Amino acid sequence: MTSNDAREGTPGLEPWLRDILRCPVTGAVLVDGIGPDGSPELHSTDPESPLAYPVRDGIPVLLADDARPLAR
């Protein structure tokens, strides 16, 4: 992942992998997002309990304990 990728919120994952990743808590689709500090994240599209997962060194960390809630 380049610094440009981090600014745009793009984790740099292969398209086939992006298509199969899901929120481990709700099963919702994950979309690119940007965290409060400008770092890339994956955001759950679940309308009831949206969560954000960090992307560290280009690797999504899909652990419930590392997720943070998103405002609805």
CSV table of C-alpha atoms in Angstrom, one decimal:
chain,number,residue,atom,x,y,z
A,1,MET,CA,0.0,0.0,0.0
A,2,THR,CA,1.4,3.4,-0.9
A,3,SER,CA,0.8,6.6,1.0
A,4,ASN,CA,-1.6,7.6,-1.8
A,5,ASP,CA,-3.7,4.5,-1.1
A,6,ALA,CA,-4.0,5.4,2.6
A,7,ARG,CA,-5.1,8.9,1.8
A,8,GLU,CA,-7.8,7.6,-0.5
A,9,GLY,CA,-8.9,4.9,1.9
A,10,THR,CA,-8.2,2.1,-0.5
A,11,PRO,CA,-6.8,-1.0,1.2
A,12,GLY,CA,-5.3,-2.2,-2.1
A,13,LEU,CA,-6.9,-5.6,-2.0
A,14,GLU,CA,-7.4,-7.8,-5.0
A,15,PRO,CA,-10.9,-7.4,-6.5
A,16,TRP,CA,-11.8,-11.1,-6.0
A,17,LEU,CA,-10.9,-10.8,-2.3
A,18,ARG,CA,-12.9,-7.7,-1.9
A,19,ASP,CA,-15.9,-9.5,-3.3
A,20,ILE,CA,-15.8,-12.2,-0.6
A,21,LEU,CA,-14.9,-10.2,2.5
A,22,ARG,CA,-17.8,-9.7,4.9
A,23,CYS,CA,-18.2,-8.2,8.4
A,24,PRO,CA,-17.4,-11.0,10.8
A,25,VAL,CA,-20.0,-9.7,13.3
A,26,THR,CA,-23.0,-9.1,11.0
A,27,GLY,CA,-22.1,-10.6,7.7
A,28,ALA,CA,-22.7,-7.3,5.9
A,29,VAL,CA,-20.7,-6.1,2.9
A,30,LEU,CA,-17.6,-4.1,3.6
A,31,VAL,CA,-16.7,-0.9,1.7
A,32,ASP,CA,-13.7,1.3,1.7
A,33,GLY,CA,-13.6,4.0,4.4
A,34,ILE,CA,-11.3,6.4,6.1
A,35,GLY,CA,-10.7,6.5,9.9
A,36,PRO,CA,-10.7,9.6,12.1
A,37,ASP,CA,-6.9,9.8,11.8
A,38,GLY,CA,-7.0,9.5,8.0
A,39,SER,CA,-6.0,5.8,7.9
A,40,PRO,CA,-7.8,3.3,5.6
A,41,GLU,CA,-10.6,1.2,7.1
A,42,LEU,CA,-13.3,-1.1,5.9
A,43,HIS,CA,-16.8,-0.1,6.9
A,44,SER,CA,-19.7,-2.5,7.4
A,45,THR,CA,-22.9,-1.6,5.5
A,46,ASP,CA,-25.1,-3.0,8.2
A,47,PRO,CA,-27.7,-0.3,8.9
A,48,GLU,CA,-28.4,-1.6,12.5
A,49,SER,CA,-24.9,-1.8,13.8
A,50,PRO,CA,-22.3,-0.4,11.4
A,51,LEU,CA,-18.7,-1.1,12.3
A,52,ALA,CA,-15.3,0.0,11.0
A,53,TYR,CA,-12.3,-2.3,10.8
A,54,PRO,CA,-8.7,-1.1,10.5
A,55,VAL,CA,-6.5,-1.8,7.6
A,56,ARG,CA,-2.9,-2.2,8.9
A,57,ASP,CA,0.0,-2.4,6.4
A,58,GLY,CA,-2.5,-3.2,3.7
A,59,ILE,CA,-4.1,-6.0,5.6
A,60,PRO,CA,-7.7,-5.8,6.9
A,61,VAL,CA,-8.0,-6.7,10.6
A,62,LEU,CA,-11.4,-8.3,10.7
A,63,LEU,CA,-11.5,-8.9,14.5
A,64,ALA,CA,-14.6,-7.9,16.4
A,65,ASP,CA,-12.3,-6.7,19.3
A,66,ASP,CA,-10.5,-4.3,16.9
A,67,ALA,CA,-13.7,-2.9,15.3
A,68,ARG,CA,-15.1,0.5,16.3
A,69,PRO,CA,-18.8,1.5,16.0
A,70,LEU,CA,-19.8,4.0,13.3
A,71,ALA,CA,-22.4,6.7,13.8
A,72,ARG,CA,-25.7,5.8,12.1
